[in-house]
GROMACS .gro file of C-alpha atoms in nm:
model
  378
    1UNK     CA    1  -2.861   1.900   0.397
    2UNK     CA    2  -2.806   1.552   0.258
    3UNK     CA    3  -2.524   1.302   0.283
    4UNK     CA    4  -2.343   1.419  -0.038
    5UNK     CA    5  -2.331   1.774   0.084
    6UNK     CA    6  -2.205   1.661   0.427
    7UNK     CA    7  -1.934   1.461   0.263
    8UNK     CA    8  -1.837   1.771   0.058
    9UNK     CA    9  -1.792   1.961   0.390
   10UNK     CA   10  -1.596   1.674   0.550
   11UNK     CA   11  -1.358   1.670   0.240
   12UNK     CA   12  -1.225   2.009   0.355
   13UNK     CA   13  -1.088   1.849   0.664
   14UNK     CA   14  -0.728   1.728   0.624
   15UNK     CA   15  -0.589   1.452   0.840
   16UNK     CA   16  -0.337   1.622   1.083
   17UNK     CA   17   0.001   1.654   0.918
   18UNK     CA   18  -0.105   1.562   0.579
   19UNK     CA   19  -0.242   1.737   0.257
   20UNK     CA   20  -0.517   1.492   0.237
   21UNK     CA   21  -0.869   1.481   0.365
   22UNK     CA   22  -1.044   1.225   0.590
   23UNK     CA   23  -1.286   1.121   0.330
   24UNK     CA   24  -1.022   1.022   0.091
   25UNK     CA   25  -0.818   0.839   0.364
   26UNK     CA   26  -1.153   0.634   0.407
   27UNK     CA   27  -1.205   0.731   0.759
   28UNK     CA   28  -1.573   0.840   0.717
   29UNK     CA   29  -1.763   0.512   0.736
   30UNK     CA   30  -2.121   0.628   0.761
   31UNK     CA   31  -2.349   0.939   0.798
   32UNK     CA   32  -2.690   0.934   0.955
   33UNK     CA   33  -2.898   1.244   0.923
   34UNK     CA   34  -3.231   1.297   1.106
   35UNK     CA   35  -3.357   1.644   1.071
   36UNK     CA   36  -3.122   1.875   1.257
   37UNK     CA   37  -2.932   1.587   1.407
   38UNK     CA   38  -2.632   1.409   1.240
   39UNK     CA   39  -2.430   1.129   1.351
   40UNK     CA   40  -2.091   1.070   1.165
   41UNK     CA   41  -1.912   0.734   1.210
   42UNK     CA   42  -1.539   0.760   1.182
   43UNK     CA   43  -1.280   0.475   1.152
   44UNK     CA   44  -0.963   0.634   1.266
   45UNK     CA   45  -0.704   0.358   1.296
   46UNK     CA   46  -0.412   0.567   1.434
   47UNK     CA   47  -0.314   0.507   1.791
   48UNK     CA   48  -0.232   0.883   1.832
   49UNK     CA   49  -0.507   1.020   2.059
   50UNK     CA   50  -0.416   1.377   1.995
   51UNK     CA   51  -0.482   1.328   1.615
   52UNK     CA   52  -0.802   1.154   1.681
   53UNK     CA   53  -0.922   1.438   1.902
   54UNK     CA   54  -0.825   1.702   1.649
   55UNK     CA   55  -1.034   1.519   1.370
   56UNK     CA   56  -1.337   1.480   1.598
   57UNK     CA   57  -1.335   1.849   1.694
   58UNK     CA   58  -1.290   1.964   1.325
   59UNK     CA   59  -1.585   1.751   1.225
   60UNK     CA   60  -1.799   1.883   1.491
   61UNK     CA   61  -1.684   2.249   1.418
   62UNK     CA   62  -1.748   2.211   1.057
   63UNK     CA   63  -2.100   2.074   1.083
   64UNK     CA   64  -2.214   2.289   1.379
   65UNK     CA   65  -2.340   2.562   1.145
   66UNK     CA   66  -2.575   2.311   0.956
   67UNK     CA   67  -2.704   2.089   1.241
   68UNK     CA   68  -2.813   2.153   1.588
   69UNK     CA   69  -2.679   1.816   1.722
   70UNK     CA   70  -2.353   1.674   1.601
   71UNK     CA   71  -2.249   1.338   1.720
   72UNK     CA   72  -1.920   1.157   1.632
   73UNK     CA   73  -1.888   0.793   1.680
   74UNK     CA   74  -1.571   0.590   1.638
   75UNK     CA   75  -1.586   0.221   1.516
   76UNK     CA   76  -1.350  -0.031   1.653
   77UNK     CA   77  -0.997   0.057   1.606
   78UNK     CA   78  -0.822  -0.184   1.367
   79UNK     CA   79  -0.496  -0.150   1.536
   80UNK     CA   80  -0.634  -0.188   1.875
   81UNK     CA   81  -0.906  -0.450   1.838
   82UNK     CA   82  -0.644  -0.712   1.776
   83UNK     CA   83  -0.559  -0.830   2.121
   84UNK     CA   84  -0.172  -0.874   2.166
   85UNK     CA   85  -0.040  -1.217   2.244
   86UNK     CA   86   0.008  -1.327   2.597
   87UNK     CA   87   0.369  -1.326   2.724
   88UNK     CA   88   0.404  -1.698   2.655
   89UNK     CA   89   0.303  -1.643   2.292
   90UNK     CA   90   0.545  -1.341   2.219
   91UNK     CA   91   0.706  -1.385   1.891
   92UNK     CA   92   1.088  -1.398   1.949
   93UNK     CA   93   1.224  -1.275   1.607
   94UNK     CA   94   1.078  -0.913   1.628
   95UNK     CA   95   1.176  -0.868   1.989
   96UNK     CA   96   1.535  -0.993   1.970
   97UNK     CA   97   1.680  -1.009   1.629
   98UNK     CA   98   1.476  -0.734   1.482
   99UNK     CA   99   1.493  -0.511   1.799
  100UNK     CA  100   1.633  -0.222   1.587
  101UNK     CA  101   1.339  -0.226   1.347
  102UNK     CA  102   1.043   0.004   1.452
  103UNK     CA  103   0.781  -0.124   1.201
  104UNK     CA  104   0.743  -0.435   1.001
  105UNK     CA  105   0.489  -0.406   0.708
  106UNK     CA  106   0.400  -0.711   0.478
  107UNK     CA  107   0.292  -0.634   0.130
  108UNK     CA  108   0.068  -0.945   0.039
  109UNK     CA  109  -0.160  -1.074  -0.240
  110UNK     CA  110  -0.403  -1.343  -0.256
  111UNK     CA  111  -0.285  -1.448  -0.597
  112UNK     CA  112   0.001  -1.406  -0.831
  113UNK     CA  113   0.034  -1.160  -1.126
  114UNK     CA  114  -0.117  -0.850  -0.962
  115UNK     CA  115   0.207  -0.663  -0.943
  116UNK     CA  116   0.269  -0.691  -0.567
  117UNK     CA  117   0.643  -0.677  -0.603
  118UNK     CA  118   0.648  -0.354  -0.806
  119UNK     CA  119   0.404  -0.205  -0.547
  120UNK     CA  120   0.636  -0.302  -0.254
  121UNK     CA  121   0.953  -0.159  -0.414
  122UNK     CA  122   0.778   0.166  -0.498
  123UNK     CA  123   0.623   0.197  -0.149
  124UNK     CA  124   0.965   0.129   0.006
  125UNK     CA  125   1.108   0.406  -0.216
  126UNK     CA  126   0.830   0.627  -0.099
  127UNK     CA  127   0.919   0.580   0.255
  128UNK     CA  128   1.269   0.674   0.177
  129UNK     CA  129   1.140   0.981   0.003
  130UNK     CA  130   0.975   1.065   0.340
  131UNK     CA  131   1.337   1.061   0.495
  132UNK     CA  132   1.275   0.734   0.666
  133UNK     CA  133   1.524   0.437   0.695
  134UNK     CA  134   1.400   0.150   0.519
  135UNK     CA  135   1.474  -0.205   0.456
  136UNK     CA  136   1.305  -0.417   0.172
  137UNK     CA  137   1.301  -0.805   0.198
  138UNK     CA  138   1.202  -1.015  -0.092
  139UNK     CA  139   1.037  -1.342   0.074
  140UNK     CA  140   0.914  -1.492  -0.253
  141UNK     CA  141   1.167  -1.784  -0.239
  142UNK     CA  142   1.004  -1.965  -0.531
  143UNK     CA  143   1.007  -1.659  -0.766
  144UNK     CA  144   1.220  -1.362  -0.632
  145UNK     CA  145   1.166  -1.057  -0.862
  146UNK     CA  146   1.328  -0.773  -0.657
  147UNK     CA  147   1.665  -0.831  -0.825
  148UNK     CA  148   1.514  -0.737  -1.159
  149UNK     CA  149   1.292  -0.456  -1.010
  150UNK     CA  150   1.583  -0.311  -0.839
  151UNK     CA  151   1.854  -0.383  -1.113
  152UNK     CA  152   2.074  -0.585  -0.876
  153UNK     CA  153   2.306  -0.857  -0.983
  154UNK     CA  154   2.544  -0.929  -0.709
  155UNK     CA  155   2.581  -1.130  -0.384
  156UNK     CA  156   2.570  -1.010  -0.038
  157UNK     CA  157   2.893  -1.009   0.176
  158UNK     CA  158   2.911  -1.149   0.533
  159UNK     CA  159   3.023  -1.026   0.854
  160UNK     CA  160   3.289  -1.196   1.081
  161UNK     CA  161   3.001  -1.372   1.267
  162UNK     CA  162   2.852  -1.509   0.961
  163UNK     CA  163   2.565  -1.277   0.915
  164UNK     CA  164   2.460  -1.157   0.574
  165UNK     CA  165   2.493  -0.782   0.494
  166UNK     CA  166   2.200  -0.655   0.315
  167UNK     CA  167   2.283  -0.492  -0.033
  168UNK     CA  168   2.213  -0.118  -0.049
  169UNK     CA  169   2.014   0.042  -0.350
  170UNK     CA  170   1.825   0.362  -0.375
  171UNK     CA  171   1.907   0.452  -0.016
  172UNK     CA  172   1.762   0.142   0.145
  173UNK     CA  173   1.884  -0.192   0.255
  174UNK     CA  174   1.773  -0.500   0.041
  175UNK     CA  175   1.764  -0.872   0.075
  176UNK     CA  176   1.631  -1.144  -0.165
  177UNK     CA  177   1.678  -1.507  -0.208
  178UNK     CA  178   1.762  -1.436  -0.568
  179UNK     CA  179   2.078  -1.262  -0.449
  180UNK     CA  180   2.189  -1.602  -0.306
  181UNK     CA  181   2.051  -1.850  -0.542
  182UNK     CA  182   2.083  -1.667  -0.859
  183UNK     CA  183   1.776  -1.531  -1.018
  184UNK     CA  184   1.764  -1.789  -1.301
  185UNK     CA  185   1.783  -2.086  -1.079
  186UNK     CA  186   1.464  -2.272  -1.011
  187UNK     CA  187   1.382  -2.350  -0.648
  188UNK     CA  188   1.202  -2.666  -0.551
  189UNK     CA  189   1.181  -2.676  -0.176
  190UNK     CA  190   0.955  -2.856   0.067
  191UNK     CA  191   0.765  -2.668   0.348
  192UNK     CA  192   1.013  -2.723   0.634
  193UNK     CA  193   1.300  -2.597   0.436
  194UNK     CA  194   1.114  -2.280   0.305
  195UNK     CA  195   1.013  -2.194   0.680
  196UNK     CA  196   1.374  -2.246   0.797
  197UNK     CA  197   1.505  -2.026   0.514
  198UNK     CA  198   1.238  -1.759   0.570
  199UNK     CA  199   1.331  -1.738   0.941
  200UNK     CA  200   1.713  -1.717   0.855
  201UNK     CA  201   1.630  -1.394   0.651
  202UNK     CA  202   1.549  -1.226   0.988
  203UNK     CA  203   1.803  -1.398   1.227
  204UNK     CA  204   2.102  -1.417   1.002
  205UNK     CA  205   2.071  -1.077   0.818
  206UNK     CA  206   2.238  -0.763   0.979
  207UNK     CA  207   1.936  -0.536   0.938
  208UNK     CA  208   2.062  -0.278   1.202
  209UNK     CA  209   1.829   0.005   1.277
  210UNK     CA  210   1.537   0.087   1.054
  211UNK     CA  211   1.210   0.289   1.072
  212UNK     CA  212   1.034   0.024   0.834
  213UNK     CA  213   1.110  -0.315   0.715
  214UNK     CA  214   0.883  -0.386   0.401
  215UNK     CA  215   0.810  -0.759   0.341
  216UNK     CA  216   0.739  -0.862  -0.021
  217UNK     CA  217   0.552  -1.197   0.044
  218UNK     CA  218   0.500  -1.455  -0.206
  219UNK     CA  219   0.120  -1.474  -0.332
  220UNK     CA  220  -0.119  -1.689  -0.127
  221UNK     CA  221  -0.137  -1.816   0.218
  222UNK     CA  222   0.132  -2.084   0.234
  223UNK     CA  223   0.430  -2.186   0.436
  224UNK     CA  224   0.613  -1.847   0.425
  225UNK     CA  225   0.304  -1.658   0.549
  226UNK     CA  226   0.242  -1.919   0.828
  227UNK     CA  227   0.613  -1.896   0.948
  228UNK     CA  228   0.586  -1.502   0.956
  229UNK     CA  229   0.268  -1.498   1.147
  230UNK     CA  230   0.393  -1.738   1.400
  231UNK     CA  231   0.740  -1.581   1.442
  232UNK     CA  232   0.682  -1.210   1.376
  233UNK     CA  233   0.494  -0.929   1.538
  234UNK     CA  234   0.415  -0.737   1.229
  235UNK     CA  235   0.285  -0.371   1.245
  236UNK     CA  236   0.032  -0.463   0.976
  237UNK     CA  237  -0.028  -0.588   0.614
  238UNK     CA  238  -0.107  -0.412   0.277
  239UNK     CA  239  -0.313  -0.621   0.042
  240UNK     CA  240  -0.253  -0.570  -0.333
  241UNK     CA  241  -0.531  -0.661  -0.587
  242UNK     CA  242  -0.663  -0.582  -0.911
  243UNK     CA  243  -1.019  -0.498  -1.006
  244UNK     CA  244  -1.118  -0.835  -1.123
  245UNK     CA  245  -1.347  -1.052  -0.927
  246UNK     CA  246  -1.118  -1.355  -0.919
  247UNK     CA  247  -0.846  -1.132  -0.758
  248UNK     CA  248  -1.097  -0.971  -0.509
  249UNK     CA  249  -1.199  -1.326  -0.392
  250UNK     CA  250  -0.838  -1.410  -0.290
  251UNK     CA  251  -0.807  -1.074  -0.112
  252UNK     CA  252  -1.070  -1.206   0.132
  253UNK     CA  253  -0.866  -1.524   0.213
  254UNK     CA  254  -0.550  -1.314   0.269
  255UNK     CA  255  -0.741  -1.058   0.489
  256UNK     CA  256  -0.897  -1.340   0.695
  257UNK     CA  257  -0.558  -1.497   0.741
  258UNK     CA  258  -0.390  -1.194   0.876
  259UNK     CA  259  -0.674  -1.117   1.110
  260UNK     CA  260  -0.687  -1.477   1.262
  261UNK     CA  261  -0.326  -1.426   1.362
  262UNK     CA  262  -0.375  -1.078   1.496
  263UNK     CA  263  -0.206  -0.884   1.225
  264UNK     CA  264  -0.397  -0.570   1.127
  265UNK     CA  265  -0.487  -0.514   0.769
  266UNK     CA  266  -0.375  -0.154   0.688
  267UNK     CA  267  -0.556  -0.124   0.369
  268UNK     CA  268  -0.601  -0.248   0.002
  269UNK     CA  269  -0.419  -0.124  -0.297
  270UNK     CA  270  -0.588  -0.168  -0.622
  271UNK     CA  271  -0.323  -0.216  -0.884
  272UNK     CA  272  -0.377  -0.213  -1.264
  273UNK     CA  273  -0.678   0.017  -1.198
  274UNK     CA  274  -0.759   0.106  -1.572
  275UNK     CA  275  -0.503   0.195  -1.848
  276UNK     CA  276  -0.357   0.536  -1.845
  277UNK     CA  277  -0.302   0.693  -2.195
  278UNK     CA  278  -0.140   1.013  -2.269
  279UNK     CA  279  -0.081   1.184  -2.599
  280UNK     CA  280  -0.199   1.471  -2.817
  281UNK     CA  281  -0.432   1.547  -3.104
  282UNK     CA  282  -0.281   1.663  -3.428
  283UNK     CA  283  -0.427   1.776  -3.771
  284UNK     CA  284  -0.319   1.628  -4.106
  285UNK     CA  285  -0.021   1.857  -4.121
  286UNK     CA  286   0.095   1.727  -3.778
  287UNK     CA  287   0.008   2.040  -3.589
  288UNK     CA  288  -0.130   2.005  -3.235
  289UNK     CA  289  -0.495   2.100  -3.209
  290UNK     CA  290  -0.525   2.325  -2.900
  291UNK     CA  291  -0.808   2.304  -2.659
  292UNK     CA  292  -1.148   2.152  -2.723
  293UNK     CA  293  -1.267   1.786  -2.650
  294UNK     CA  294  -1.277   1.447  -2.802
  295UNK     CA  295  -1.555   1.206  -2.772
  296UNK     CA  296  -1.443   0.839  -2.745
  297UNK     CA  297  -1.606   0.519  -2.886
  298UNK     CA  298  -1.773   0.452  -2.557
  299UNK     CA  299  -1.928   0.790  -2.535
  300UNK     CA  300  -1.677   0.943  -2.281
  301UNK     CA  301  -1.550   1.285  -2.341
  302UNK     CA  302  -1.191   1.379  -2.269
  303UNK     CA  303  -1.082   1.754  -2.268
  304UNK     CA  304  -0.767   1.860  -2.467
  305UNK     CA  305  -0.514   2.094  -2.290
  306UNK     CA  306  -0.421   2.418  -2.460
  307UNK     CA  307  -0.140   2.254  -2.645
  308UNK     CA  308  -0.357   1.965  -2.775
  309UNK     CA  309  -0.236   1.704  -2.519
  310UNK     CA  310  -0.477   1.470  -2.332
  311UNK     CA  311  -0.462   1.223  -2.046
  312UNK     CA  312  -0.750   0.957  -2.004
  313UNK     CA  313  -0.790   0.629  -1.810
  314UNK     CA  314  -0.965   0.330  -1.984
  315UNK     CA  315  -1.110   0.068  -1.762
  316UNK     CA  316  -0.982  -0.269  -1.893
  317UNK     CA  317  -1.149  -0.488  -1.628
  318UNK     CA  318  -1.414  -0.324  -1.406
  319UNK     CA  319  -1.469  -0.030  -1.174
  320UNK     CA  320  -1.505  -0.018  -0.816
  321UNK     CA  321  -1.384  -0.373  -0.719
  322UNK     CA  322  -1.105  -0.227  -0.474
  323UNK     CA  323  -1.354   0.030  -0.331
  324UNK     CA  324  -1.615  -0.243  -0.265
  325UNK     CA  325  -1.368  -0.493  -0.123
  326UNK     CA  326  -1.198  -0.241   0.109
  327UNK     CA  327  -1.551  -0.136   0.232
  328UNK     CA  328  -1.638  -0.490   0.309
  329UNK     CA  329  -1.325  -0.529   0.492
  330UNK     CA  330  -1.364  -0.215   0.688
  331UNK     CA  331  -1.012  -0.083   0.596
  332UNK     CA  332  -0.909   0.206   0.378
  333UNK     CA  333  -0.858   0.183  -0.001
  334UNK     CA  334  -0.507   0.325   0.007
  335UNK     CA  335  -0.491   0.394  -0.359
  336UNK     CA  336  -0.566   0.299  -0.717
  337UNK     CA  337  -0.260   0.257  -0.952
  338UNK     CA  338  -0.338   0.244  -1.326
  339UNK     CA  339  -0.142   0.051  -1.595
  340UNK     CA  340   0.105   0.289  -1.733
  341UNK     CA  341   0.397   0.255  -1.983
  342UNK     CA  342   0.635   0.441  -1.748
  343UNK     CA  343   0.587   0.188  -1.477
  344UNK     CA  344   0.672  -0.105  -1.715
  345UNK     CA  345   0.977   0.092  -1.839
  346UNK     CA  346   1.116   0.189  -1.510
  347UNK     CA  347   1.066  -0.155  -1.369
  348UNK     CA  348   1.233  -0.329  -1.668
  349UNK     CA  349   1.526  -0.077  -1.624
  350UNK     CA  350   1.557  -0.177  -1.258
  351UNK     CA  351   1.470   0.160  -1.126
  352UNK     CA  352   1.143   0.207  -0.936
  353UNK     CA  353   0.943   0.509  -1.077
  354UNK     CA  354   0.902   0.682  -0.731
  355UNK     CA  355   1.300   0.694  -0.739
  356UNK     CA  356   1.334   0.765  -1.098
  357UNK     CA  357   1.071   1.029  -1.128
  358UNK     CA  358   0.914   1.140  -0.787
  359UNK     CA  359   0.725   1.427  -0.941
  360UNK     CA  360   0.540   1.215  -1.205
  361UNK     CA  361   0.155   1.160  -1.172
  362UNK     CA  362   0.217   0.784  -1.103
  363UNK     CA  363   0.475   0.852  -0.837
  364UNK     CA  364   0.228   1.095  -0.669
  365UNK     CA  365  -0.021   0.807  -0.640
  366UNK     CA  366   0.235   0.590  -0.465
  367UNK     CA  367   0.341   0.881  -0.235
  368UNK     CA  368  -0.013   0.945  -0.147
  369UNK     CA  369  -0.058   0.564  -0.047
  370UNK     CA  370   0.268   0.595   0.175
  371UNK     CA  371   0.094   0.898   0.349
  372UNK     CA  372  -0.212   0.692   0.408
  373UNK     CA  373  -0.013   0.402   0.552
  374UNK     CA  374   0.175   0.652   0.782
  375UNK     CA  375  -0.154   0.802   0.888
  376UNK     CA  376  -0.291   0.463   0.996
  377UNK     CA  377   0.029   0.356   1.184
  378UNK     CA  378   0.116   0.693   1.362
   0.00000   0.00000   0.00000
């Protein structure tokens, strides 16, 4: 039996509590076969020991019929290899002001224009879809976009003790600098003011009790990121990229920054992963042509459904960039989101697609990413 056959067997093992297998979750890091002996290297980043044991036993049981000796090894746990700060280094915001928030997750990107805010909004909606209490904080002070993505054009009110009350939209609490400054107002601030404003979004906002607070960070590794890593104890970071090499190079910088400040990188999301096209083939009379296949100009063949409709993905940039980078970083590739007109339409309408059409194929990709994130954390 070779590695590919072994992977096919491992794909039948679902991670406990999910309808997704351990291979697609990126947990199988290496397979070594020597005759009747096999060593499977797993990277299970969950801190739930019971789930770890269940996966290990399932791997051993599945492979026992094919190998005399089955050994399962675990790589360094991403969530445990980061040593916690000493008591003198504890970050005060999380422990005091955000004491009602169970998990804080940063959605980051090494460069702008990769669709990070759209991803953050839809992931937050995905968590709401899982019946979790969620907050979404837009920390891109220089170019806040969540007011547009969520269709919000109002200002937050204040409590009697002068704290901002987050606006509520799509069953989650939302705050953005754009709510205060006006989304059309340019912002020209120096570093110290940016850091102070960032901290106020935690200290002076009434977040209450939340399962998850999602942070939509500005691109890059500037003042806001530095303030967060110094002041917050974050559960982890999700890095959004596109397949191009120039975007992937910036991913490495972002990942290195988070790791240096002891914030686990939960995984990579490859956005704009090809162009998704859907349509139908008709004859000259306008009648749909059922079944069959169509050969594209690049030689690829796409199958037609019984009603003549088709769905295909065209790789506009390159293939495999997100996979290669997640492997290099030793973290899961959480998902690949294609360019699709429905994402553009729902975003421009101020209604995230996961909320608008949770059953759509695009929403299912987002919800699968949410499942992956939850599996890593829990």
